[in-house]
Short mmCIF file of C-alpha atoms in Angstrom, two decimals:
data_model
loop_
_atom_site.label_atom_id
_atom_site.label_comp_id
_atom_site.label_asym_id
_atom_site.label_seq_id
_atom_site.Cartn_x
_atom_site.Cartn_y
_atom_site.Cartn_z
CA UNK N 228 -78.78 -99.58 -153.58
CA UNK N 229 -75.25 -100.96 -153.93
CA UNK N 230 -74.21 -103.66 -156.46
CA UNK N 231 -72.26 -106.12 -155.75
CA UNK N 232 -70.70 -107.90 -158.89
CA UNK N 233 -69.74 -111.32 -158.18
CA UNK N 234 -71.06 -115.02 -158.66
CA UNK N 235 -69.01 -117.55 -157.55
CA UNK N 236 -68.58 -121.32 -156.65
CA UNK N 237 -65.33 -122.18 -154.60
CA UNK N 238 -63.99 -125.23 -153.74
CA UNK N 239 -62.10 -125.65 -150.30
CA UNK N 240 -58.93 -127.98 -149.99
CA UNK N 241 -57.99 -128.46 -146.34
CA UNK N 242 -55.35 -130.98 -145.20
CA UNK N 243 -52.00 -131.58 -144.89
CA UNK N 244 -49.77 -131.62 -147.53
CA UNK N 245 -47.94 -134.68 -148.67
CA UNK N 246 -45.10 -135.78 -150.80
CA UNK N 247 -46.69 -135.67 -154.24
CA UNK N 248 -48.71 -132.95 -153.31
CA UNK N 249 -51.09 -132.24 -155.80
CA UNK N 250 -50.66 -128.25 -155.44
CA UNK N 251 -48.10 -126.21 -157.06
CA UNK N 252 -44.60 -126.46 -155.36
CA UNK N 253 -42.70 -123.52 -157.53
CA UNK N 254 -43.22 -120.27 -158.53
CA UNK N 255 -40.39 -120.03 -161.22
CA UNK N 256 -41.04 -116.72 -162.63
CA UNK N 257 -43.87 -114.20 -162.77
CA UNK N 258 -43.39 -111.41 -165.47
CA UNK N 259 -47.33 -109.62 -165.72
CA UNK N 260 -48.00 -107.04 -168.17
CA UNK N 261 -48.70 -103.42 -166.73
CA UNK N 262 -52.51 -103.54 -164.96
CA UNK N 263 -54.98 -102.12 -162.51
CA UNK N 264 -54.00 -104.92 -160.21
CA UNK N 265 -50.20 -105.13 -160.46
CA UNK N 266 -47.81 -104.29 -157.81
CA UNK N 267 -51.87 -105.08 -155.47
CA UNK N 268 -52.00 -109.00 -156.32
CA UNK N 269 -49.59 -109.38 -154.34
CA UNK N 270 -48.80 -106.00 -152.82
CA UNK N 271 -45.18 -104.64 -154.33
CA UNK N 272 -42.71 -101.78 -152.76
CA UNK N 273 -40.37 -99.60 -154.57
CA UNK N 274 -38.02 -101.18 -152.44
CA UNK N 275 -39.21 -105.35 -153.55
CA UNK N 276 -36.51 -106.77 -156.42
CA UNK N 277 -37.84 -109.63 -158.45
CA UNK N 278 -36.80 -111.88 -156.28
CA UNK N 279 -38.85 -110.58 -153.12
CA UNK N 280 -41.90 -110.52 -155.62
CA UNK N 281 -41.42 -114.22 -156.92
CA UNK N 282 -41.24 -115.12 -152.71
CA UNK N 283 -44.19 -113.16 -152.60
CA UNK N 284 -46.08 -114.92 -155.48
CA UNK N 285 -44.83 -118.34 -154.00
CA UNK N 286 -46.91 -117.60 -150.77
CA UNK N 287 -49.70 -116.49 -152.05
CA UNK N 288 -50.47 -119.95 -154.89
CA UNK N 289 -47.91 -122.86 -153.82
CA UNK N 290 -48.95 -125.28 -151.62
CA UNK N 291 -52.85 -125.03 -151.72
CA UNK N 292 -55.23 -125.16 -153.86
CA UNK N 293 -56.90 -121.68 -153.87
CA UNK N 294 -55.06 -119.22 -152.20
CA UNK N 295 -54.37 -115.48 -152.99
CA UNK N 296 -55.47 -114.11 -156.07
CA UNK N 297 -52.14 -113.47 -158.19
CA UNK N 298 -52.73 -110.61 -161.47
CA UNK N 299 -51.36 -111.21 -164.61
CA UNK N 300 -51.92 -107.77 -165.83
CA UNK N 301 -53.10 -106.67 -169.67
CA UNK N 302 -52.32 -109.47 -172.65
CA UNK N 303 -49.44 -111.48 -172.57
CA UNK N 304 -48.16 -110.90 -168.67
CA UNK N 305 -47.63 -114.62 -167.66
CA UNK N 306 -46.65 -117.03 -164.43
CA UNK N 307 -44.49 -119.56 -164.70
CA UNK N 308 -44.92 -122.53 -161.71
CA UNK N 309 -44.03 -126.48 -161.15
CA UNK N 310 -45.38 -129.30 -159.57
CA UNK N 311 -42.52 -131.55 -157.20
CA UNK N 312 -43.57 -134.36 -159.22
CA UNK N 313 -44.64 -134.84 -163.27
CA UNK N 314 -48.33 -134.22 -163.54
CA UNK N 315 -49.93 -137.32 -166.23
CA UNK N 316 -51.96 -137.10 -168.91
CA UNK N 317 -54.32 -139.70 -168.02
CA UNK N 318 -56.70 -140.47 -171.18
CA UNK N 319 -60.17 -139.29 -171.68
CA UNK N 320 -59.71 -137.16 -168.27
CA UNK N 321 -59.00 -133.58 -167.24
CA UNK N 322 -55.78 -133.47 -165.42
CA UNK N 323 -55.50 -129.64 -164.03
CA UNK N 324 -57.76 -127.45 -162.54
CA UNK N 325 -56.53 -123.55 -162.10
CA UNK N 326 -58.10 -121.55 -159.79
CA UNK N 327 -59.08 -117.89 -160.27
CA UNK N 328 -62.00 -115.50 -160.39
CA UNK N 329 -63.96 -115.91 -162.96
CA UNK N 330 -67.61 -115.53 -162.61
CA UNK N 331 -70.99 -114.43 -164.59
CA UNK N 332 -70.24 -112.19 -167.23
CA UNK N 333 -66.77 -111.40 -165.43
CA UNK N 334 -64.23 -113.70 -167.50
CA UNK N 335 -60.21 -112.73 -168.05
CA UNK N 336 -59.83 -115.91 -169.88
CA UNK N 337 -55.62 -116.63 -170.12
CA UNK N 338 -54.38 -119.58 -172.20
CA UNK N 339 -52.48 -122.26 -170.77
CA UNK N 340 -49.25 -124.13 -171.54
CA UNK N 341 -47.28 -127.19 -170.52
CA UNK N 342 -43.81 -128.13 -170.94
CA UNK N 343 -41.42 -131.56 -170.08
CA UNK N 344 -38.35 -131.39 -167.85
CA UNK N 345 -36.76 -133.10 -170.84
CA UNK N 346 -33.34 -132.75 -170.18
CA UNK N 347 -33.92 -133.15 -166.50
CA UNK N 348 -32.35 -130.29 -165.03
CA UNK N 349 -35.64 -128.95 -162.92
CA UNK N 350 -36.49 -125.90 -164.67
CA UNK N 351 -38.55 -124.60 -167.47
CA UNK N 352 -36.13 -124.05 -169.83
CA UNK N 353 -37.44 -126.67 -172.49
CA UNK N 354 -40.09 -126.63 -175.57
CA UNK N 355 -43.51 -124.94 -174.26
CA UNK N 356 -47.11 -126.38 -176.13
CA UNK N 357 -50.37 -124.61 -175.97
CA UNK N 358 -53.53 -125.93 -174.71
CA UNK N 359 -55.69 -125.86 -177.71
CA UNK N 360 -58.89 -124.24 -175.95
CA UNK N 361 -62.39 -123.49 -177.76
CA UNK N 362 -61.10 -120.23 -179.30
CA UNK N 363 -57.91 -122.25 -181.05
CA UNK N 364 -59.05 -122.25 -184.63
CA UNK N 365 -61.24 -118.71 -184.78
CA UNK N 366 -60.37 -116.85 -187.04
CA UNK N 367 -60.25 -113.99 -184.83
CA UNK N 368 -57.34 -115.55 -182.89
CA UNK N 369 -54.32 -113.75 -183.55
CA UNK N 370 -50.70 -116.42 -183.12
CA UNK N 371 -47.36 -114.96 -182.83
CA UNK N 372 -48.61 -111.94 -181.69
CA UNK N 373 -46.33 -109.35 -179.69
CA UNK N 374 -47.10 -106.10 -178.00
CA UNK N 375 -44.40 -103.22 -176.47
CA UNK N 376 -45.87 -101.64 -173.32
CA UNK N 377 -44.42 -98.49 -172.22
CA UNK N 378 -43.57 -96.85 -168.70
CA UNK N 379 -45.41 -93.39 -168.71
CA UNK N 380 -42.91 -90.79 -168.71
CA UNK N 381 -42.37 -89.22 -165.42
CA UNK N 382 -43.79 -85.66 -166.61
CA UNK N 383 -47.11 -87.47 -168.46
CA UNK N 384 -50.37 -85.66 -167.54
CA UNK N 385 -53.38 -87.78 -167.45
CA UNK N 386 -55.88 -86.69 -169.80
CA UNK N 387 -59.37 -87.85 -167.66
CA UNK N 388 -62.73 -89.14 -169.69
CA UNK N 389 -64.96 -86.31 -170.27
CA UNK N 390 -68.02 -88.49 -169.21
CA UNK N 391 -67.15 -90.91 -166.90
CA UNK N 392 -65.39 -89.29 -163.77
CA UNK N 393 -63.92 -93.06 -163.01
CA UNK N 394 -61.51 -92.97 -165.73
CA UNK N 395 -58.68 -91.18 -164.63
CA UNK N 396 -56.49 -91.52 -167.73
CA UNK N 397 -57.55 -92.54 -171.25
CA UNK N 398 -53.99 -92.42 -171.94
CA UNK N 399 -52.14 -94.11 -168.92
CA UNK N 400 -49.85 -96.87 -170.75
CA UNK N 401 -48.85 -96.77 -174.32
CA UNK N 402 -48.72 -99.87 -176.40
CA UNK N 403 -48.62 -100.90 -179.85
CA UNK N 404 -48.28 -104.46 -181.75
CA UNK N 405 -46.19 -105.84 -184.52
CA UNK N 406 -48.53 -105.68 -186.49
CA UNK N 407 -49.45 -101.96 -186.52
CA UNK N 408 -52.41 -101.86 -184.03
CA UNK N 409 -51.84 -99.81 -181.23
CA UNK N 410 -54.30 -97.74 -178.01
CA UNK N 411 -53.16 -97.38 -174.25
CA UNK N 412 -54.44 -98.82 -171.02
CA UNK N 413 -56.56 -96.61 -169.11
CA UNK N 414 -56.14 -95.86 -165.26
CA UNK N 415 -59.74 -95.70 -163.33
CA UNK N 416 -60.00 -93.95 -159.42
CA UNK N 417 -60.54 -97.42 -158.00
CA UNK N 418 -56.61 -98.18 -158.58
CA UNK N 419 -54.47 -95.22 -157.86
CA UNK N 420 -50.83 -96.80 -157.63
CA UNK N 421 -48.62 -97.75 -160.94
CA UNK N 422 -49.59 -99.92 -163.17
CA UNK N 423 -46.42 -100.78 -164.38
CA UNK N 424 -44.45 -103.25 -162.28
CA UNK N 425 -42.39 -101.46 -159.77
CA UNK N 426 -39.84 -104.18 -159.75
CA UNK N 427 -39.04 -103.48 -163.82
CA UNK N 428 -36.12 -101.10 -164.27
CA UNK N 429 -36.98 -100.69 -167.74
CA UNK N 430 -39.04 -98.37 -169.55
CA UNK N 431 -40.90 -100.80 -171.34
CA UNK N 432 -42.35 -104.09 -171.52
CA UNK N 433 -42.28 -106.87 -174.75
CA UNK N 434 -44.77 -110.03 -174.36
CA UNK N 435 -45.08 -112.27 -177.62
CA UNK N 436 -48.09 -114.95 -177.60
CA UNK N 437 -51.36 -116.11 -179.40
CA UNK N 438 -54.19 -113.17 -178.62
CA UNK N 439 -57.39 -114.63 -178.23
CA UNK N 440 -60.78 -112.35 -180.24
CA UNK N 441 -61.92 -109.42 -177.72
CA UNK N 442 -64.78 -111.18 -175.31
CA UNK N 443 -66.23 -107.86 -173.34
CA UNK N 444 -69.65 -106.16 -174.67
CA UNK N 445 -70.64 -102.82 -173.69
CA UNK N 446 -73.90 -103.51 -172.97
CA UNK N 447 -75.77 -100.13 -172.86
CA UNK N 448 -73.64 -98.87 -175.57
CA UNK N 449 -72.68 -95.51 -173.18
CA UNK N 450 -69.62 -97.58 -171.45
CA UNK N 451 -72.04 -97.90 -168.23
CA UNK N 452 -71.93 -101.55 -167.96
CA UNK N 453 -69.58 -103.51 -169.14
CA UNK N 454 -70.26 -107.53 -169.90
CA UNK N 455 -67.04 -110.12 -170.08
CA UNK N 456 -68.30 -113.24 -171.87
CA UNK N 457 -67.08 -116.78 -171.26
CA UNK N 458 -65.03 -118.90 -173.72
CA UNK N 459 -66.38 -122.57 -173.80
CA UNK N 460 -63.39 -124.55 -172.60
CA UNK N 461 -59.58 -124.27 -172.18
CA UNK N 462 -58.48 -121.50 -170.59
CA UNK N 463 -57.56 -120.12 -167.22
CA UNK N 464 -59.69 -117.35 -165.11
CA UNK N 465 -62.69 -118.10 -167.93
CA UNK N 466 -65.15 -120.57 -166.19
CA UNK N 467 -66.31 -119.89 -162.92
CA UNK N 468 -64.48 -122.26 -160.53
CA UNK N 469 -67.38 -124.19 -159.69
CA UNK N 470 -67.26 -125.70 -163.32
CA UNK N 471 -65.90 -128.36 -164.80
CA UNK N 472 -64.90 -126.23 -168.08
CA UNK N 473 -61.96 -124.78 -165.05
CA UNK N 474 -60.05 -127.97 -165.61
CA UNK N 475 -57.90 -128.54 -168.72
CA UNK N 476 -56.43 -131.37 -170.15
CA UNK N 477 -52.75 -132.09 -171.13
CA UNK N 478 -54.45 -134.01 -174.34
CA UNK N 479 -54.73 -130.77 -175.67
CA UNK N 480 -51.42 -130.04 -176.45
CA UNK N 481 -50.17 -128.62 -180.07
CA UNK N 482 -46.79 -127.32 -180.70
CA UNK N 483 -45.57 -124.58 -182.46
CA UNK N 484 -47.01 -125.25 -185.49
CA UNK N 485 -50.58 -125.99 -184.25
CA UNK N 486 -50.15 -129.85 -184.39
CA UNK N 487 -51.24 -132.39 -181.48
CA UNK N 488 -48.54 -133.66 -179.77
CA UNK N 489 -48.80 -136.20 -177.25
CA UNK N 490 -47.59 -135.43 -173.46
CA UNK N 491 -47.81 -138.81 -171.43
CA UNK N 492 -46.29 -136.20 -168.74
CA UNK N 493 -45.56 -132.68 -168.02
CA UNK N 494 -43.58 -130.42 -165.23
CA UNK N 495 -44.56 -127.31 -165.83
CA UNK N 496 -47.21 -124.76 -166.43
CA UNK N 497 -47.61 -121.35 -168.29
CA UNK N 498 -50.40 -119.16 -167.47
CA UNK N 499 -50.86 -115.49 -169.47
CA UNK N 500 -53.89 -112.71 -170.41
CA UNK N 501 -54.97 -113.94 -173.35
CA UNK N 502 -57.03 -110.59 -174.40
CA UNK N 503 -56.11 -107.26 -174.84
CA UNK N 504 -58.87 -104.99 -174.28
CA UNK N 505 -59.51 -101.95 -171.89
CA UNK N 506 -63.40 -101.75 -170.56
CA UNK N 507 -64.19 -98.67 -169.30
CA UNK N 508 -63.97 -97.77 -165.68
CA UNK N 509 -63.87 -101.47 -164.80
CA UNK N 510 -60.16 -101.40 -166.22
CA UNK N 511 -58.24 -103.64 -168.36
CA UNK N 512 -58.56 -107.80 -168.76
CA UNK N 513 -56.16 -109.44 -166.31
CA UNK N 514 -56.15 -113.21 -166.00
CA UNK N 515 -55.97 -113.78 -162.33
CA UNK N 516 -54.94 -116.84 -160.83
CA UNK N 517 -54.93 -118.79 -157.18
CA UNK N 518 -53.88 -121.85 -157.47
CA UNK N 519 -53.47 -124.86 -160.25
CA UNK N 520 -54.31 -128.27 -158.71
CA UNK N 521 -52.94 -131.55 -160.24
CA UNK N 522 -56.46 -133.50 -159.97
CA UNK N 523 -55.19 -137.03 -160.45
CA UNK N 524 -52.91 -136.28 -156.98
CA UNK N 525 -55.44 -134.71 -155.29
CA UNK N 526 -57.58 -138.21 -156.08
CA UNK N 527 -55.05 -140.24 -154.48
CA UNK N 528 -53.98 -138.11 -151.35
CA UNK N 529 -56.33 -139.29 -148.76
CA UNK N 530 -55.42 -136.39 -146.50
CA UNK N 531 -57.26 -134.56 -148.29
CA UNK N 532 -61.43 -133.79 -147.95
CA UNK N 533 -62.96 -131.03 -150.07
CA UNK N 534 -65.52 -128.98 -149.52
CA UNK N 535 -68.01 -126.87 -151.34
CA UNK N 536 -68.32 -123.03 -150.49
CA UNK N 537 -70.90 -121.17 -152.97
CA UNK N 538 -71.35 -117.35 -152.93
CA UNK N 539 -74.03 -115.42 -154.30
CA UNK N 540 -75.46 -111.79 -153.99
CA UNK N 541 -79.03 -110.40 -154.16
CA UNK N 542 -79.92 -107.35 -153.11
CA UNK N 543 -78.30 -106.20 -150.15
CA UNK N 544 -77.44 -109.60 -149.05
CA UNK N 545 -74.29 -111.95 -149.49
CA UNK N 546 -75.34 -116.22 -149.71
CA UNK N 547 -72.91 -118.19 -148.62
CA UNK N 548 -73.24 -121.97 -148.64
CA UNK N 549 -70.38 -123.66 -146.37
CA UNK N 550 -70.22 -127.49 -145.82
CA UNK N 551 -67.90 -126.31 -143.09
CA UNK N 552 -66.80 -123.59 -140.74
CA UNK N 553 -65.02 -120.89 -142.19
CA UNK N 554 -64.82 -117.46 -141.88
CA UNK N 555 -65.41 -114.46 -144.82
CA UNK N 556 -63.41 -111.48 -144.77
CA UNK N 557 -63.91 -108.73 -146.65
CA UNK N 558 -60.54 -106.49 -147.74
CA UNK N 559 -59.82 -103.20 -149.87
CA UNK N 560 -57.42 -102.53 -152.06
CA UNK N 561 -55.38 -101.44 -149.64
CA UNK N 562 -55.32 -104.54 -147.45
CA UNK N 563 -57.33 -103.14 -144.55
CA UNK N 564 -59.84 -105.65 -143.24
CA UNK N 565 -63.35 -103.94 -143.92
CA UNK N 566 -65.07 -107.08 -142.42
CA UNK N 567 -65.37 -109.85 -140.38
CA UNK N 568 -67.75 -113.07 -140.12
CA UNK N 569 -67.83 -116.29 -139.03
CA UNK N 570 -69.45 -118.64 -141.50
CA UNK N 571 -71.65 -121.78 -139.66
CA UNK N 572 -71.39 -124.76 -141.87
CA UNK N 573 -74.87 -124.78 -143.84
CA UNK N 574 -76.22 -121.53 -145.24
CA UNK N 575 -75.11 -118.25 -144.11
CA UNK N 576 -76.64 -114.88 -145.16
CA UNK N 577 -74.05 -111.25 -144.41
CA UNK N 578 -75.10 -107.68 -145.43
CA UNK N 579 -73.71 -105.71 -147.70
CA UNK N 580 -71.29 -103.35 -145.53
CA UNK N 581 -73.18 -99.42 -145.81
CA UNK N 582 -71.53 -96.83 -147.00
CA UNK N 583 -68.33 -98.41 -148.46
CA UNK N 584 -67.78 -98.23 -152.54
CA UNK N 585 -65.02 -99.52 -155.05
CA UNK N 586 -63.14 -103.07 -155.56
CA UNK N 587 -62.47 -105.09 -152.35
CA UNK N 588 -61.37 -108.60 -152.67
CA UNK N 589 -63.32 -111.45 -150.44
CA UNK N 590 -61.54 -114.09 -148.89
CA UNK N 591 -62.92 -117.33 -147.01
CA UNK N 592 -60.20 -118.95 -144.39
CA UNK N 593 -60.76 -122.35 -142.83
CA UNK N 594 -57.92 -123.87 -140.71
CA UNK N 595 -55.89 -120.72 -140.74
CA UNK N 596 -55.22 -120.73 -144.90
CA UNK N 597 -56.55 -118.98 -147.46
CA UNK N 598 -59.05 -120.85 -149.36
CA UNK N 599 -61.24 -118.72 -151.62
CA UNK N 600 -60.38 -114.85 -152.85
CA UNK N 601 -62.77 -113.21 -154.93
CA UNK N 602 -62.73 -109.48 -156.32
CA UNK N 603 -66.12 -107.30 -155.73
CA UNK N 604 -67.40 -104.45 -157.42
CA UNK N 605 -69.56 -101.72 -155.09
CA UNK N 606 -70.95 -99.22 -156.69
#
């Protein structure tokens, strides 16, 4: 019987988009770490530049509010994006919700930060404050952490798990950290292309951030199944987005120094991994976002009606609750379409395609957009 790993609650934003939208309006940089889903989420050529790749990124998150799933790669790879107007802090209430693909015991939790437009010149070029999440004052939480990745060498032979055949390379990327620690990023069969980003001319990689304690258990203790706990609040690609704990609040703000500082208003928003840890053939941690919604817009746009999609697998079966049509298609890594179903508004049950095994990513489209992605596991 095939397994398919995924629990999931999506919320679909249809409309039109006004001024004041509440969705992001600018990618203004995207700089992941090397991963199993870099140069995939979005798909990259040899021939893309890093401009190509941020037009890329901008189609696949700005304007809506969960569109294509967008990898950060390992610890510390990071998305920069904007709003085209300041986002409030409104007190005692959440003002952001990200989108990405978090779901039971499958969280890549990233932290989040803000930043003014203080001296007004429309880009993110002034002081950046972390979102003090759950995980802020343990003591396993590294700050001022920084990690080199390196390019494998274009002669490196992969040196393949002696157990488990979907580990290709226990020794794909090289990194090591300031402060002595050091171990590689494996490659598994699922992913075959580089993990490094293509668009990079250089050999390596720096990324400098707060590391958040290691949240996967290997729960049969033979690297068989792997389990990716949730942190309580305050961090991207952690909480299902169903939850409430998805949404952050700009009253969570500290500075460098760990103090609170008070935001009545920010511009922009800094997403990156927050973990650095390699599980077995289900690959590294990658945050993975889709979208970040200003909520206090979205109240006030009347253009705007959302619906609930929930998805849920048992046996052989996929549940899908729509409050309204949709369709569900079902894509591998590759980007071929593997299948095809239209989704009645009310409860729909699909079967698990036969015969088909590895990571394919799920998407549900309602008036021509993108409005839920979710990765799958079949094995």
């Amino acid at each position: 019987m095939k397994k398919w790993l995924f629990l999931a609650g999506c919320t679909l934003s249809m409309g039109v988009c006004a001024q004041n939208s509440p969705y992001i309006n600018k990618v203004y940089e995207y700089a992941p770490a090397p991963g199993q889903f870099v140069n995939v989420m979005p798909g990259v050529t040899p021939e893309d530049t890093e401009t190509t790749v941020l037009q890329k990124v901008q189609t696949a998150i700005a304007g809506k509010a969960n569109g294509s799933l967008v990898s950060l790669g390992a610890w510390g790879g990071y998305i920069v994006v904007g709003f085209d107007h300041p986002v409030n802090n409104l007190p005692e209430e959440v003002d952001l919700k990200i989108y990405g693909n978090a779901m039971l015991n499958a969280s890549e939790p990233g932290l989040v930060m803000v930043a003014q437009d203080a001296n007004a010149n429309g880009l993110p070029d002034d002081a950046w404050y972390e979102l003090k999440g759950s995980e802020h004052d343990n003591e396993l939480t590294l700050t001022d952490y920084q990690v080199v990745y390196h390019r494998p060498a274009s002669d490196h032979l992969p040196t393949p798990h002696p157990t488990q055949n979907q580990v290709s390379d226990l020794c794909y990327i090289q990194w090591e950290a300031a402060n002595g620690e050091k171990g590689y990023l494996e490659k598994n069969t699922f992913h075959t292309q580089d993990y490094f980003p293509l668009w990079i001319k250089e050999d390596t990689i720096v990324r400098r951030g707060t590391r958040l304690p290691n949240n996967t258990i290997d729960k049969n203790g033979d690297g068989t199944y792997y389990a990716t706990g949730t942190y309580e609040w305050g961090y991207a690609d952690n909480q299902p987005n169903g939850k409430d704990a998805s949404c952050v609040d700009i009253d969570w703000a500290v500075d460098e120094n760990g103090d609170k500082t008070h935001l009545s208003a920010i511009d922009f928003v800094k997403v990156y991994t927050g973990v650095l840890q390699s599980n077995g053939w289900t690959g590294e941690c990658s945050t993975e976002i889709a979208g970040i919604v200003d909520l206090h817009a979205l109240k006030s746009d009347h253009n705007h009606t959302i619906y609930n999609m929930y998805i849920k697998q048992m046996n052989d079966n996929i549940y899908i609750y729509a409050e309204a049509p949709a369709i569900f298609v079902l894509y591998d890594m590759l980007g071929n379409k593997v299948c095809e179903e239209d989704l009645q508004a009310g409860e729909n049950t699909l079967k698990i395609p036969a015969h088909r095994k590895g990571i394919f990513i799920a998407c549900i489209y309602a008036n021509h957009q993108i409005h839920c992605t979710q990765k799958i596991h079949i094995f």
